């Protein structure tokens, strides 16, 4: 059976038909929200894909090239133990550029779900920078669409990413953004971020209450800052 996204919803000013691709996790298999969950736990945590959850391979359409980033599987597992729904929000401009197809994007999505367990929602922007959509980060559309699918309030949602457009999309949607820098993160993006973390486990610890079960013996502490910064590759995979 074809792996087709469900119909997207337009958010913000967009060209006709310029809506995100959305995939829902089967409802019976979705992350169960724990009764009485309250306090400082977010209602959802949304991760950028390339450079955050998995290694950034420009315009990747090959599932065999998908490799988790350090601590990423453990961070996602920690959130699931707390009953926090998890999703993915990803720019994939390679589609608009003619370098990727829907089938390739779906194949990579399936591989990520195999490695991490199925995410509760995927929101993907297939448009290019000039398409005038409202979903391409740093616009808020992907975050708002994912929140709508999850029934999560944007102001109670966290977005975790590795570049400035990820945290700016969070801010535009009214969500909380956490930057996890990598060697390709620009110094000015780090300086502009309200919150940063050394790795994904540290990001989860930052957004979850102190003393929660996610932190029991799980966190090795933030990773050291990158030893050097290098320019992001030209061409813009995202």
Tab-separated table of C-alpha atoms in Angstrom:
chain	number	residue	atom	x	y	z
A	1	UNK	CA	0.000	0.000	0.000
A	2	UNK	CA	1.255	3.471	-0.865
A	3	UNK	CA	2.542	5.485	2.062
A	4	UNK	CA	0.697	8.735	1.402
A	5	UNK	CA	0.451	11.651	3.811
A	6	UNK	CA	-2.951	12.735	4.993
A	7	UNK	CA	-4.206	16.061	3.700
A	8	UNK	CA	-2.347	19.019	5.101
A	9	UNK	CA	-3.808	22.221	6.424
A	10	UNK	CA	-2.714	25.678	5.387
A	11	UNK	CA	-1.223	27.891	8.081
A	12	UNK	CA	-0.362	31.502	7.489
A	13	UNK	CA	-0.092	33.183	4.091
A	14	UNK	CA	0.510	30.525	1.463
A	15	UNK	CA	0.278	29.968	-2.243
A	16	UNK	CA	-2.699	27.861	-3.405
A	17	UNK	CA	-2.103	24.233	-2.509
A	18	UNK	CA	1.057	25.056	-0.540
A	19	UNK	CA	0.273	23.004	2.556
A	20	UNK	CA	2.449	20.602	4.569
A	21	UNK	CA	2.482	16.859	4.204
A	22	UNK	CA	1.229	15.175	7.384
A	23	UNK	CA	1.531	11.581	8.520
A	24	UNK	CA	-0.361	10.391	11.601
A	25	UNK	CA	0.704	7.495	13.759
A	26	UNK	CA	-2.017	4.828	14.071
A	27	UNK	CA	-4.241	5.993	16.917
A	28	UNK	CA	-4.132	2.657	18.710
A	29	UNK	CA	-0.329	2.838	18.785
A	30	UNK	CA	0.050	6.493	19.740
A	31	UNK	CA	1.938	7.542	22.851
A	32	UNK	CA	-0.532	7.211	25.756
A	33	UNK	CA	-0.955	10.401	27.755
A	34	UNK	CA	-0.671	9.572	31.414
A	35	UNK	CA	-3.730	10.359	33.524
A	36	UNK	CA	-3.237	13.373	35.714
A	37	UNK	CA	-0.133	14.505	33.894
A	38	UNK	CA	0.539	18.084	34.900
A	39	UNK	CA	3.269	20.277	36.252
A	40	UNK	CA	6.043	21.342	33.915
A	41	UNK	CA	5.750	18.569	31.330
A	42	UNK	CA	5.109	19.772	27.788
A	43	UNK	CA	2.037	18.587	25.910
A	44	UNK	CA	4.241	17.604	22.965
A	45	UNK	CA	7.855	17.753	21.835
A	46	UNK	CA	8.539	18.242	18.125
A	47	UNK	CA	11.970	17.486	16.675
A	48	UNK	CA	13.634	18.711	13.527
A	49	UNK	CA	14.806	15.734	11.454
A	50	UNK	CA	18.129	16.408	9.713
A	51	UNK	CA	20.962	17.386	12.022
A	52	UNK	CA	18.780	16.868	15.092
A	53	UNK	CA	17.286	13.370	15.137
A	54	UNK	CA	19.468	11.960	12.351
A	55	UNK	CA	22.700	12.942	10.642
A	56	UNK	CA	22.217	15.645	8.034
A	57	UNK	CA	22.675	14.095	4.573
A	58	UNK	CA	21.753	16.777	1.993
A	59	UNK	CA	18.553	15.931	0.114
A	60	UNK	CA	18.569	12.371	1.423
A	61	UNK	CA	16.080	10.007	-0.174
A	62	UNK	CA	17.919	6.798	0.745
A	63	UNK	CA	16.774	5.030	3.943
A	64	UNK	CA	20.130	3.223	4.139
A	65	UNK	CA	21.850	6.548	4.836
A	66	UNK	CA	19.736	7.357	7.889
A	67	UNK	CA	21.808	7.371	11.089
A	68	UNK	CA	20.613	8.602	14.500
A	69	UNK	CA	22.388	11.517	16.126
A	70	UNK	CA	24.115	10.805	19.462
A	71	UNK	CA	21.634	10.439	22.389
A	72	UNK	CA	18.651	10.950	20.063
A	73	UNK	CA	16.997	7.518	20.545
A	74	UNK	CA	17.444	7.748	24.322
A	75	UNK	CA	15.964	11.258	24.390
A	76	UNK	CA	12.875	10.186	22.453
A	77	UNK	CA	12.483	7.107	24.659
A	78	UNK	CA	12.694	9.258	27.796
A	79	UNK	CA	9.835	11.458	26.587
A	80	UNK	CA	7.723	8.426	25.755
A	81	UNK	CA	8.232	7.024	29.248
A	82	UNK	CA	6.762	10.276	30.553
A	83	UNK	CA	3.789	9.986	28.206
A	84	UNK	CA	4.791	13.053	26.179
A	85	UNK	CA	3.760	12.762	22.489
A	86	UNK	CA	6.638	13.231	20.064
A	87	UNK	CA	6.614	14.439	16.472
A	88	UNK	CA	8.852	15.518	13.619
A	89	UNK	CA	8.753	18.859	11.768
A	90	UNK	CA	11.014	18.930	8.724
A	91	UNK	CA	11.747	21.170	5.739
A	92	UNK	CA	12.372	19.066	2.622
A	93	UNK	CA	12.952	21.579	-0.135
A	94	UNK	CA	14.526	18.835	-2.249
A	95	UNK	CA	10.982	17.989	-3.354
A	96	UNK	CA	10.420	21.458	-4.804
A	97	UNK	CA	13.885	21.365	-6.362
A	98	UNK	CA	13.116	18.084	-8.143
A	99	UNK	CA	15.703	16.161	-6.129
A	100	UNK	CA	13.278	14.136	-3.975
A	101	UNK	CA	9.934	12.443	-4.505
A	102	UNK	CA	7.082	11.813	-2.100
A	103	UNK	CA	8.002	8.131	-2.137
A	104	UNK	CA	11.597	8.874	-1.115
A	105	UNK	CA	10.536	11.202	1.694
A	106	UNK	CA	8.096	8.535	2.905
A	107	UNK	CA	10.790	5.831	2.733
A	108	UNK	CA	13.146	7.883	4.897
A	109	UNK	CA	10.274	8.586	7.302
A	110	UNK	CA	9.618	4.863	7.652
A	111	UNK	CA	13.294	4.208	8.363
A	112	UNK	CA	13.387	6.873	11.069
A	113	UNK	CA	10.274	5.324	12.612
A	114	UNK	CA	11.966	1.908	12.511
A	115	UNK	CA	14.998	3.233	14.370
A	116	UNK	CA	13.155	5.331	16.966
A	117	UNK	CA	9.701	3.766	17.089
A	118	UNK	CA	6.800	5.475	15.303
A	119	UNK	CA	6.435	9.192	15.953
A	120	UNK	CA	2.966	10.457	16.769
A	121	UNK	CA	2.961	12.914	13.885
A	122	UNK	CA	5.149	13.958	10.994
A	123	UNK	CA	4.772	17.391	9.408
A	124	UNK	CA	6.904	17.943	6.304
A	125	UNK	CA	7.227	21.049	4.124
A	126	UNK	CA	7.917	20.019	0.498
A	127	UNK	CA	8.209	23.608	-0.744
A	128	UNK	CA	11.128	25.794	-1.733
A	129	UNK	CA	12.105	29.174	-0.311
A	130	UNK	CA	10.306	31.030	-3.123
A	131	UNK	CA	7.025	29.097	-2.975
A	132	UNK	CA	5.319	31.462	-0.544
A	133	UNK	CA	4.094	28.712	1.776
A	134	UNK	CA	3.310	29.197	5.438
A	135	UNK	CA	4.879	25.932	6.546
A	136	UNK	CA	8.554	26.186	5.636
A	137	UNK	CA	10.502	26.908	8.823
A	138	UNK	CA	11.012	29.582	10.159
A	139	UNK	CA	7.310	30.068	9.360
A	140	UNK	CA	5.069	28.489	12.027
A	141	UNK	CA	2.951	26.239	9.800
A	142	UNK	CA	4.640	22.899	10.500
A	143	UNK	CA	4.553	23.460	14.242
A	144	UNK	CA	0.916	24.578	14.208
A	145	UNK	CA	-0.155	21.675	11.976
A	146	UNK	CA	1.602	19.119	14.201
A	147	UNK	CA	0.084	20.643	17.340
A	148	UNK	CA	-3.373	20.521	15.775
A	149	UNK	CA	-2.984	16.831	14.916
A	150	UNK	CA	-1.810	16.030	18.436
A	151	UNK	CA	-4.376	18.189	20.209
A	152	UNK	CA	-1.520	20.039	21.904
A	153	UNK	CA	-1.516	23.747	22.696
A	154	UNK	CA	1.388	25.464	20.906
A	155	UNK	CA	2.257	27.373	24.076
A	156	UNK	CA	2.663	24.017	25.861
A	157	UNK	CA	4.757	22.522	23.058
A	158	UNK	CA	8.544	22.360	22.677
A	159	UNK	CA	10.420	22.416	19.369
A	160	UNK	CA	13.991	21.081	19.334
A	161	UNK	CA	16.328	21.756	16.420
A	162	UNK	CA	19.887	22.446	15.367
A	163	UNK	CA	19.588	25.703	13.411
A	164	UNK	CA	18.034	29.105	13.874
A	165	UNK	CA	14.997	28.486	11.662
A	166	UNK	CA	13.870	25.703	14.010
A	167	UNK	CA	13.696	27.888	17.100
A	168	UNK	CA	12.322	30.824	15.116
A	169	UNK	CA	9.485	28.614	13.873
A	170	UNK	CA	8.777	27.679	17.475
A	171	UNK	CA	8.661	31.333	18.497
A	172	UNK	CA	6.402	32.241	15.577
A	173	UNK	CA	3.969	29.501	16.622
A	174	UNK	CA	4.017	30.533	20.289
A	175	UNK	CA	5.943	27.393	21.274
A	176	UNK	CA	9.145	26.970	23.254
A	177	UNK	CA	12.277	26.470	21.181
A	178	UNK	CA	15.485	24.731	22.252
A	179	UNK	CA	18.575	24.851	20.060
A	180	UNK	CA	20.977	21.895	20.118
A	181	UNK	CA	24.029	23.212	18.257
A	182	UNK	CA	26.170	21.084	15.976
A	183	UNK	CA	29.367	22.054	14.134
A	184	UNK	CA	27.245	23.550	11.325
A	185	UNK	CA	25.161	25.762	13.605
A	186	UNK	CA	26.130	29.376	13.010
A	187	UNK	CA	27.508	31.341	15.972
A	188	UNK	CA	24.860	34.025	15.498
A	189	UNK	CA	22.134	31.372	15.719
A	190	UNK	CA	23.522	30.164	19.034
A	191	UNK	CA	23.743	33.736	20.314
A	192	UNK	CA	20.149	34.476	19.309
A	193	UNK	CA	18.638	31.326	20.852
A	194	UNK	CA	16.821	31.802	24.153
A	195	UNK	CA	17.621	28.243	25.259
A	196	UNK	CA	20.339	25.851	24.175
A	197	UNK	CA	21.359	22.333	25.175
A	198	UNK	CA	24.486	20.290	24.541
A	199	UNK	CA	22.629	17.266	23.183
A	200	UNK	CA	19.098	15.914	22.894
A	201	UNK	CA	19.123	14.257	26.310
A	202	UNK	CA	20.132	17.549	27.873
A	203	UNK	CA	17.296	19.225	25.944
A	204	UNK	CA	14.783	16.764	27.391
A	205	UNK	CA	16.121	17.386	30.882
A	206	UNK	CA	15.778	21.124	30.274
A	207	UNK	CA	12.094	20.972	29.329
A	208	UNK	CA	10.976	18.301	31.808
A	209	UNK	CA	10.595	18.807	35.580
A	210	UNK	CA	13.628	18.294	37.784
A	211	UNK	CA	13.526	14.869	39.386
A	212	UNK	CA	11.182	13.353	36.797
A	213	UNK	CA	11.756	9.736	35.866
A	214	UNK	CA	13.257	10.826	32.554
A	215	UNK	CA	16.322	11.954	34.455
A	216	UNK	CA	16.882	8.894	36.621
A	217	UNK	CA	20.215	7.517	35.539
A	218	UNK	CA	19.553	8.553	31.957
A	219	UNK	CA	21.424	11.787	31.431
A	220	UNK	CA	25.199	11.885	31.159
A	221	UNK	CA	25.089	15.690	31.233
A	222	UNK	CA	25.334	18.104	28.335
A	223	UNK	CA	27.810	17.296	25.636
A	224	UNK	CA	30.744	19.666	25.328
A	225	UNK	CA	30.332	22.571	22.930
A	226	UNK	CA	31.605	21.921	19.408
A	227	UNK	CA	35.343	22.504	19.185
A	228	UNK	CA	34.956	24.634	16.102
A	229	UNK	CA	32.278	26.124	13.882
A	230	UNK	CA	32.294	25.520	10.157
A	231	UNK	CA	30.100	27.092	7.461
A	232	UNK	CA	26.959	25.218	6.487
A	233	UNK	CA	27.205	23.528	3.108
A	234	UNK	CA	25.913	25.649	0.253
A	235	UNK	CA	22.794	24.521	-1.572
A	236	UNK	CA	20.580	24.356	1.513
A	237	UNK	CA	19.380	20.797	2.004
A	238	UNK	CA	16.556	22.122	4.136
